[in-house]
mmCIF file of C-alpha atoms in Angstrom:
data_model
loop_
_atom_site.group_PDB
_atom_site.id
_atom_site.type_symbol
_atom_site.label_atom_id
_atom_site.label_comp_id
_atom_site.label_asym_id
_atom_site.label_seq_id
_atom_site.Cartn_x
_atom_site.Cartn_y
_atom_site.Cartn_z
ATOM 1 C CA MET A 1271 94.163 83.638 92.681
ATOM 2 C CA THR A 1272 93.370 81.142 89.909
ATOM 3 C CA PRO A 1273 94.073 81.224 86.156
ATOM 4 C CA ASP A 1274 90.461 82.317 85.608
ATOM 5 C CA ASP A 1275 91.198 85.488 87.571
ATOM 6 C CA LEU A 1276 93.588 86.503 84.795
ATOM 7 C CA PHE A 1277 90.638 86.885 82.424
ATOM 8 C CA GLU A 1278 87.826 89.427 82.293
ATOM 9 C CA THR A 1279 84.537 87.641 81.632
ATOM 10 C CA THR A 1280 81.515 89.387 80.134
ATOM 11 C CA THR A 1281 78.081 87.989 79.320
ATOM 12 C CA SER A 1282 75.937 89.373 76.523
ATOM 13 C CA THR A 1283 72.585 88.456 74.993
ATOM 14 C CA SER A 1284 71.904 88.848 71.298
ATOM 15 C CA PHE A 1285 69.129 91.127 70.085
ATOM 16 C CA GLY A 1286 65.786 89.368 70.382
ATOM 17 C CA GLY A 1287 66.843 87.093 73.201
ATOM 18 C CA GLY A 1288 68.357 83.669 72.892
ATOM 19 C CA TRP A 1289 71.185 82.024 74.764
ATOM 20 C CA PRO A 1290 73.650 84.410 76.430
ATOM 21 C CA THR A 1291 77.177 84.599 75.058
ATOM 22 C CA VAL A 1292 80.120 84.521 77.446
ATOM 23 C CA ASP A 1293 83.288 86.275 76.299
ATOM 24 C CA SER A 1294 86.641 86.030 78.047
ATOM 25 C CA GLU A 1295 89.418 88.591 77.573
ATOM 26 C CA PHE A 1296 92.951 88.220 78.894
ATOM 27 C CA LYS A 1297 93.952 91.006 81.315
ATOM 28 C CA THR A 1298 96.883 92.261 79.267
ATOM 29 C CA GLU A 1299 97.041 95.589 81.117
ATOM 30 C CA LEU A 1300 97.539 93.781 84.433
ATOM 31 C CA LEU A 1301 100.257 91.631 82.890
ATOM 32 C CA GLU A 1302 102.069 94.682 81.538
ATOM 33 C CA GLN A 1303 101.981 96.206 85.023
ATOM 34 C CA LEU A 1304 103.371 93.008 86.543
ATOM 35 C CA ARG A 1305 106.248 93.123 84.082
ATOM 36 C CA ARG A 1306 107.206 96.568 85.362
ATOM 37 C CA GLY A 1307 106.885 95.905 89.087
ATOM 38 C CA PRO A 1308 104.625 94.869 91.978
ATOM 39 C CA VAL A 1309 100.948 95.747 91.629
ATOM 40 C CA ASP A 1310 98.959 97.032 94.592
ATOM 41 C CA ALA A 1311 96.438 94.506 95.964
ATOM 42 C CA VAL A 1312 98.037 91.695 93.903
ATOM 43 C CA ASN A 1313 100.206 89.211 95.766
ATOM 44 C CA ASP A 1314 103.281 88.216 93.738
ATOM 45 C CA VAL A 1315 103.224 84.607 94.969
ATOM 46 C CA ASP A 1316 99.533 84.224 94.133
ATOM 47 C CA VAL A 1317 99.804 85.744 90.669
ATOM 48 C CA ALA A 1318 102.961 83.752 89.872
ATOM 49 C CA GLU A 1319 101.127 80.545 90.760
ATOM 50 C CA ALA A 1320 98.125 81.521 88.611
ATOM 51 C CA LEU A 1321 100.357 82.405 85.649
ATOM 52 C CA ALA A 1322 102.401 79.219 85.974
ATOM 53 C CA LEU A 1323 99.246 77.082 86.094
ATOM 54 C CA LEU A 1324 97.764 78.875 83.082
ATOM 55 C CA LEU A 1325 100.922 78.554 81.011
ATOM 56 C CA HIS A 1326 101.422 74.926 82.033
ATOM 57 C CA SER A 1327 97.866 74.149 80.928
ATOM 58 C CA ASP A 1328 98.043 76.122 77.673
ATOM 59 C CA PHE A 1329 101.403 74.796 76.513
ATOM 60 C CA MET A 1330 100.231 71.289 77.392
ATOM 61 C CA ALA A 1331 97.083 71.839 75.315
ATOM 62 C CA PHE A 1332 99.004 73.335 72.394
ATOM 63 C CA GLY A 1333 101.445 70.442 72.376
ATOM 64 C CA THR A 1334 98.744 67.784 72.404
ATOM 65 C CA GLY A 1335 95.079 68.105 71.475
ATOM 66 C CA GLY A 1336 94.713 71.879 71.259
ATOM 67 C CA GLY A 1337 92.274 74.113 73.128
ATOM 68 C CA GLU A 1338 94.685 76.689 74.558
ATOM 69 C CA ARG A 1339 93.105 79.900 75.877
ATOM 70 C CA LEU A 1340 95.872 82.339 74.987
ATOM 71 C CA SER A 1341 97.026 83.708 71.656
ATOM 72 C CA ASP A 1342 100.689 83.571 70.694
ATOM 73 C CA ALA A 1343 101.223 87.201 71.763
ATOM 74 C CA GLU A 1344 99.342 86.664 75.044
ATOM 75 C CA ALA A 1345 101.424 83.601 75.883
ATOM 76 C CA ARG A 1346 104.569 85.633 75.247
ATOM 77 C CA LEU A 1347 103.320 88.429 77.523
ATOM 78 C CA ALA A 1348 102.293 85.950 80.232
ATOM 79 C CA LEU A 1349 105.751 84.363 80.229
ATOM 80 C CA ARG A 1350 107.433 87.757 80.497
ATOM 81 C CA ALA A 1351 105.180 88.728 83.400
ATOM 82 C CA LEU A 1352 105.882 85.394 85.102
ATOM 83 C CA ARG A 1353 109.640 85.847 84.717
ATOM 84 C CA ALA A 1354 109.476 89.359 86.193
ATOM 85 C CA THR A 1355 107.285 88.254 89.098
ATOM 86 C CA CYS A 1356 109.502 85.269 89.878
ATOM 87 C CA ALA A 1357 112.580 87.495 89.797
ATOM 88 C CA ARG A 1358 111.019 89.672 92.508
ATOM 89 C CA LEU A 1359 110.431 86.529 94.563
ATOM 90 C CA GLY A 1360 113.985 85.294 94.067
ATOM 91 C CA LEU A 1361 112.819 82.285 92.035
ATOM 92 C CA ALA A 1362 114.432 81.002 88.857
ATOM 93 C CA ILE A 1363 112.281 79.994 85.903
ATOM 94 C CA GLU A 1364 113.770 78.092 82.989
ATOM 95 C CA VAL A 1365 111.371 77.838 80.058
ATOM 96 C CA PRO A 1366 113.372 77.387 76.829
ATOM 97 C CA TRP A 1367 110.734 78.986 74.598
ATOM 98 C CA GLN A 1368 108.851 82.276 74.471
ATOM 99 C CA ASP A 1369 105.453 81.458 72.961
ATOM 100 C CA PHE A 1370 103.569 78.719 71.099
ATOM 101 C CA THR A 1371 105.501 79.247 67.867
ATOM 102 C CA SER A 1372 108.878 78.895 69.545
ATOM 103 C CA PHE A 1373 107.577 75.935 71.569
ATOM 104 C CA ARG A 1374 106.808 74.143 68.299
ATOM 105 C CA SER A 1375 110.312 74.900 67.044
ATOM 106 C CA TYR A 1376 111.719 73.631 70.331
ATOM 107 C CA TRP A 1377 109.914 70.302 70.259
ATOM 108 C CA LEU A 1378 110.825 69.753 66.593
ATOM 109 C CA ALA A 1379 114.483 70.248 67.516
ATOM 110 C CA HIS A 1380 114.272 68.000 70.601
ATOM 111 C CA ASP A 1381 112.629 64.774 69.409
ATOM 112 C CA GLY A 1382 109.068 65.936 70.067
ATOM 113 C CA TYR A 1383 107.791 65.406 66.534
ATOM 114 C CA GLY A 1384 104.890 62.960 66.531
ATOM 115 C CA SER A 1385 105.076 62.366 70.288
ATOM 116 C CA TRP A 1386 102.553 63.904 72.661
ATOM 117 C CA ALA A 1387 104.298 62.151 75.539
ATOM 118 C CA ALA A 1388 107.589 63.907 74.744
ATOM 119 C CA ARG A 1389 105.855 67.298 74.623
ATOM 120 C CA ARG A 1390 104.072 66.647 77.922
ATOM 121 C CA GLN A 1391 107.439 65.892 79.477
ATOM 122 C CA MET A 1392 108.909 69.134 78.079
ATOM 123 C CA VAL A 1393 106.082 71.214 79.529
ATOM 124 C CA GLY A 1394 106.297 69.395 82.851
ATOM 125 C CA GLU A 1395 110.046 69.967 83.115
ATOM 126 C CA ALA A 1396 109.558 73.660 82.326
ATOM 127 C CA PHE A 1397 106.808 74.468 84.819
ATOM 128 C CA GLU A 1398 106.402 71.786 87.494
ATOM 129 C CA PRO A 1399 109.591 72.584 89.492
ATOM 130 C CA LEU A 1400 108.500 76.226 89.658
ATOM 131 C CA LEU A 1401 104.986 75.262 90.728
ATOM 132 C CA GLN A 1402 106.372 73.097 93.523
ATOM 133 C CA ARG A 1403 108.451 76.047 94.784
ATOM 134 C CA LEU A 1404 105.391 78.303 94.676
ATOM 135 C CA TYR A 1405 103.261 75.749 96.543
ATOM 136 C CA ARG A 1406 105.907 75.581 99.261
ATOM 137 C CA LEU A 1407 105.981 79.359 99.468
ATOM 138 C CA GLN A 1408 102.229 79.446 100.034
ATOM 139 C CA GLU A 1409 102.649 77.167 103.053
ATOM 140 C CA GLN A 1410 106.068 78.228 104.287
ATOM 141 C CA VAL A 1411 106.568 80.048 107.574
ATOM 142 C CA PRO A 1412 109.130 82.798 106.964
ATOM 143 C CA ALA A 1413 112.266 83.417 108.977
ATOM 144 C CA GLY A 1414 110.205 85.654 111.224
ATOM 145 C CA THR A 1415 106.502 85.175 111.864
ATOM 146 C CA VAL A 1416 103.815 87.767 112.411
ATOM 147 C CA VAL A 1417 101.097 86.138 114.505
ATOM 148 C CA ALA A 1418 97.398 86.233 113.652
ATOM 149 C CA PRO A 1419 96.394 88.683 116.428
ATOM 150 C CA ALA A 1420 98.896 91.161 115.031
ATOM 151 C CA LEU A 1421 97.591 90.860 111.478
ATOM 152 C CA ASN A 1422 94.002 91.057 112.695
ATOM 153 C CA ALA A 1423 94.725 94.498 114.147
ATOM 154 C CA LEU A 1424 94.933 95.923 110.637
ATOM 155 C CA THR A 1425 92.054 96.895 108.394
ATOM 156 C CA ASP A 1426 94.027 95.489 105.461
ATOM 157 C CA PRO A 1427 97.149 93.416 106.262
ATOM 158 C CA ALA A 1428 97.922 92.629 102.598
ATOM 159 C CA VAL A 1429 101.160 94.620 102.478
ATOM 160 C CA ILE A 1430 102.480 92.888 105.627
ATOM 161 C CA THR A 1431 101.569 89.474 104.237
ATOM 162 C CA GLU A 1432 103.315 90.376 100.987
ATOM 163 C CA HIS A 1433 106.527 91.307 102.803
ATOM 164 C CA LEU A 1434 106.412 88.053 104.794
ATOM 165 C CA LYS A 1435 106.060 85.956 101.659
ATOM 166 C CA ARG A 1436 108.967 87.783 100.057
ATOM 167 C CA LEU A 1437 111.043 87.101 103.149
ATOM 168 C CA ALA A 1438 110.190 83.422 102.892
ATOM 169 C CA ALA A 1439 111.136 83.385 99.226
ATOM 170 C CA SER A 1440 114.448 85.214 99.560
ATOM 171 C CA VAL A 1441 116.096 84.350 102.905
ATOM 172 C CA ASP A 1442 117.875 81.293 101.493
ATOM 173 C CA THR A 1443 118.046 82.220 97.807
ATOM 174 C CA ASP A 1444 118.869 85.945 97.993
ATOM 175 C CA PRO A 1445 119.815 87.037 101.540
ATOM 176 C CA ARG A 1446 120.658 90.594 100.446
ATOM 177 C CA LEU A 1447 117.141 90.985 99.086
ATOM 178 C CA ALA A 1448 115.731 89.534 102.323
ATOM 179 C CA VAL A 1449 117.586 92.172 104.355
ATOM 180 C CA SER A 1450 115.990 94.866 102.201
ATOM 181 C CA VAL A 1451 112.547 93.299 102.628
ATOM 182 C CA ALA A 1452 113.037 93.179 106.419
ATOM 183 C CA LYS A 1453 113.630 96.936 106.426
ATOM 184 C CA ASP A 1454 110.550 97.426 104.212
ATOM 185 C CA LEU A 1455 108.491 95.373 106.688
ATOM 186 C CA VAL A 1456 109.457 97.710 109.530
ATOM 187 C CA GLU A 1457 108.684 100.783 107.436
ATOM 188 C CA SER A 1458 105.289 99.474 106.300
ATOM 189 C CA THR A 1459 104.377 98.499 109.867
ATOM 190 C CA ALA A 1460 105.230 101.968 111.168
ATOM 191 C CA LYS A 1461 103.175 103.658 108.446
ATOM 192 C CA LEU A 1462 100.200 101.330 108.971
ATOM 193 C CA VAL A 1463 100.224 101.953 112.724
ATOM 194 C CA LEU A 1464 100.223 105.702 112.140
ATOM 195 C CA ARG A 1465 97.442 105.399 109.590
ATOM 196 C CA GLU A 1466 95.300 103.254 111.882
ATOM 197 C CA ARG A 1467 95.851 105.735 114.714
ATOM 198 C CA GLY A 1468 94.963 108.663 112.464
ATOM 199 C CA VAL A 1469 98.375 110.266 112.911
ATOM 200 C CA GLU A 1470 99.703 112.286 109.988
ATOM 201 C CA TYR A 1471 103.276 111.606 108.940
ATOM 202 C CA ASN A 1472 105.673 112.774 106.277
ATOM 203 C CA PRO A 1473 106.190 109.951 103.750
ATOM 204 C CA LYS A 1474 109.695 111.326 103.181
ATOM 205 C CA ASP A 1475 110.721 110.827 106.818
ATOM 206 C CA ASP A 1476 113.559 108.370 107.358
ATOM 207 C CA LEU A 1477 112.877 105.079 109.099
ATOM 208 C CA PRO A 1478 114.092 106.040 112.613
ATOM 209 C CA ALA A 1479 111.688 108.998 112.602
ATOM 210 C CA LEU A 1480 108.771 106.813 111.485
ATOM 211 C CA VAL A 1481 109.613 104.156 114.095
ATOM 212 C CA ALA A 1482 109.774 106.753 116.869
ATOM 213 C CA GLN A 1483 106.503 108.344 115.777
ATOM 214 C CA ALA A 1484 104.738 104.966 115.585
ATOM 215 C CA GLN A 1485 105.990 103.878 119.014
ATOM 216 C CA GLN A 1486 104.883 107.190 120.497
ATOM 217 C CA ALA A 1487 101.438 106.719 118.931
ATOM 218 C CA LEU A 1488 101.108 103.431 120.850
ATOM 219 C CA ARG A 1489 102.835 104.684 124.004
ATOM 220 C CA LEU A 1490 105.655 102.225 123.433
ATOM 221 C CA HIS A 1491 108.411 104.829 123.379
ATOM 222 C CA ALA A 1492 111.103 104.346 126.006
ATOM 223 C CA ALA A 1493 111.096 108.032 126.901
ATOM 224 C CA GLY A 1494 107.416 107.769 127.767
ATOM 225 C CA VAL A 1495 108.021 105.340 130.649
ATOM 226 C CA ALA A 1496 108.094 107.679 133.649
ATOM 227 C CA ASP A 1497 107.780 105.155 136.484
ATOM 228 C CA THR A 1498 110.952 104.453 138.468
ATOM 229 C CA THR A 1499 110.139 100.913 139.603
ATOM 230 C CA GLU A 1500 112.430 98.048 138.636
ATOM 231 C CA GLU A 1501 109.731 96.706 136.315
ATOM 232 C CA ALA A 1502 109.454 100.077 134.582
ATOM 233 C CA LYS A 1503 113.226 100.298 134.194
ATOM 234 C CA ALA A 1504 113.287 96.859 132.582
ATOM 235 C CA LEU A 1505 110.455 97.822 130.231
ATOM 236 C CA LYS A 1506 112.241 101.041 129.316
ATOM 237 C CA THR A 1507 115.392 99.086 128.500
ATOM 238 C CA ILE A 1508 113.489 96.677 126.260
ATOM 239 C CA LEU A 1509 111.643 99.445 124.419
ATOM 240 C CA GLY A 1510 114.898 101.295 123.831
ATOM 241 C CA SER A 1511 116.460 98.092 122.546
ATOM 242 C CA LEU A 1512 113.585 97.613 120.115
ATOM 243 C CA SER A 1513 114.199 101.023 118.594
ATOM 244 C CA ARG A 1514 117.890 100.225 118.237
ATOM 245 C CA LEU A 1515 116.936 96.871 116.709
ATOM 246 C CA THR A 1516 115.087 98.574 113.862
ATOM 247 C CA GLN A 1517 117.975 101.002 113.453
ATOM 248 C CA GLY A 1518 120.290 98.009 113.089
ATOM 249 C CA VAL A 1519 118.077 96.530 110.374
ATOM 250 C CA THR A 1520 118.178 99.859 108.540
ATOM 251 C CA GLU A 1521 121.952 100.130 108.781
ATOM 252 C CA LEU A 1522 122.420 96.541 107.599
ATOM 253 C CA ARG A 1523 120.137 97.202 104.660
ATOM 254 C CA ASN A 1524 122.130 100.321 103.763
ATOM 255 C CA GLN A 1525 125.341 98.306 103.855
ATOM 256 C CA VAL A 1526 124.337 95.112 102.051
ATOM 257 C CA GLY A 1527 120.774 95.419 100.740
ATOM 258 C CA VAL A 1528 119.703 95.768 97.131
ATOM 259 C CA GLY A 1529 118.539 99.036 95.632
ATOM 260 C CA HIS A 1530 121.755 101.064 95.855
ATOM 261 C CA GLY A 1531 124.162 101.726 93.003
ATOM 262 C CA ARG A 1532 127.139 99.865 94.439
ATOM 263 C CA ASP A 1533 130.637 99.558 93.055
ATOM 264 C CA SER A 1534 131.034 96.068 94.546
ATOM 265 C CA VAL A 1535 128.908 93.187 95.817
ATOM 266 C CA PRO A 1536 129.111 92.369 99.564
ATOM 267 C CA GLY A 1537 129.820 88.672 99.239
ATOM 268 C CA TRP A 1538 129.894 87.900 102.964
ATOM 269 C CA VAL A 1539 126.111 88.050 103.417
ATOM 270 C CA ARG A 1540 124.657 84.628 104.219
ATOM 271 C CA PRO A 1541 121.130 83.341 104.936
ATOM 272 C CA ARG A 1542 121.867 83.479 108.670
ATOM 273 C CA HIS A 1543 122.345 87.254 108.407
ATOM 274 C CA ALA A 1544 119.071 87.551 106.512
ATOM 275 C CA ARG A 1545 117.306 85.460 109.167
ATOM 276 C CA LEU A 1546 118.703 87.745 111.854
ATOM 277 C CA ALA A 1547 117.326 90.822 110.083
ATOM 278 C CA ALA A 1548 113.989 89.120 109.417
ATOM 279 C CA GLY A 1549 113.674 88.019 113.032
ATOM 280 C CA ALA A 1550 114.456 91.514 114.301
ATOM 281 C CA ALA A 1551 111.925 93.087 111.945
ATOM 282 C CA THR A 1552 109.122 90.670 112.769
ATOM 283 C CA THR A 1553 109.761 90.950 116.524
ATOM 284 C CA TRP A 1554 109.155 94.688 116.298
ATOM 285 C CA CYS A 1555 106.233 94.220 113.919
ATOM 286 C CA ASN A 1556 104.520 91.765 116.280
ATOM 287 C CA LEU A 1557 104.808 94.052 119.292
ATOM 288 C CA MET A 1558 103.525 97.069 117.387
ATOM 289 C CA LEU A 1559 100.561 95.370 115.746
ATOM 290 C CA GLU A 1560 99.535 93.319 118.785
ATOM 291 C CA THR A 1561 99.601 96.498 120.861
ATOM 292 C CA LEU A 1562 97.561 98.261 118.188
ATOM 293 C CA GLY A 1563 94.896 95.555 118.347
ATOM 294 C CA ASP A 1564 94.889 95.010 122.130
ATOM 295 C CA PRO A 1565 91.601 96.386 123.529
ATOM 296 C CA GLU A 1566 93.292 96.971 126.897
ATOM 297 C CA ALA A 1567 96.526 98.528 125.622
ATOM 298 C CA PRO A 1568 97.659 101.670 127.497
ATOM 299 C CA TRP A 1569 97.362 103.856 124.390
ATOM 300 C CA ARG A 1570 93.562 103.434 124.564
ATOM 301 C CA ALA A 1571 93.365 105.015 128.024
#
């Protein structure tokens, strides 16, 4: 996503012909949605990068030669949406103004009068550290990795990719959030497997029920291994362990994750615990999705 994607562009031609006119309108409705929570089909990391680039460019333009694309109200909305999106990613953003008007007041109070260089530095200090974090997130391998063959098994892997990026963003900065995301990754994987297999499920089912149903749909359920050979016994043990692994992620999330009205904060949670949960979740996710996409998998027989 680029800053241009945050605008709706229309082209019109005046009556009688002549040169076409191109109009650009800021997508305020999208920004309002981003303030309230994640938006389907919009990746938080991508939209945060686009917003940060747009605001960096516009505040730089306003502080120097002019030519900003946003109005004062639009800049204020964009900053609010960026703050909300970054909060979901576990990223801090420190911009000491809210819009162009307050930016002017800020530079007047901080030796920016008559100095474009000083204003450039202010804008750079406000946005460039965040942009560097976002660039690293785009390239970062999360605590657990879902391999390409697994993602390719899905018609649309966007929700899995989104969970992985949130894991990458939160494992070190907010391990409790990462534990919650790990549980969400397992749940989304189970639902996607069932959807791809055309199996109806109750969205209100708890995670163990969804996991069991998804594993049964791919013939990966321990109870379905009937052979009595040593190899079959080993496979049955592993499959049973995988189910218990996801149950462990769920229980850890219930104990320390975000999203519950707690009366205290579990302060013992460290990044290593989040990495453990992320690794467990992605191990299960890989097996499920690779099996889903394997043209020779037993469930196809």
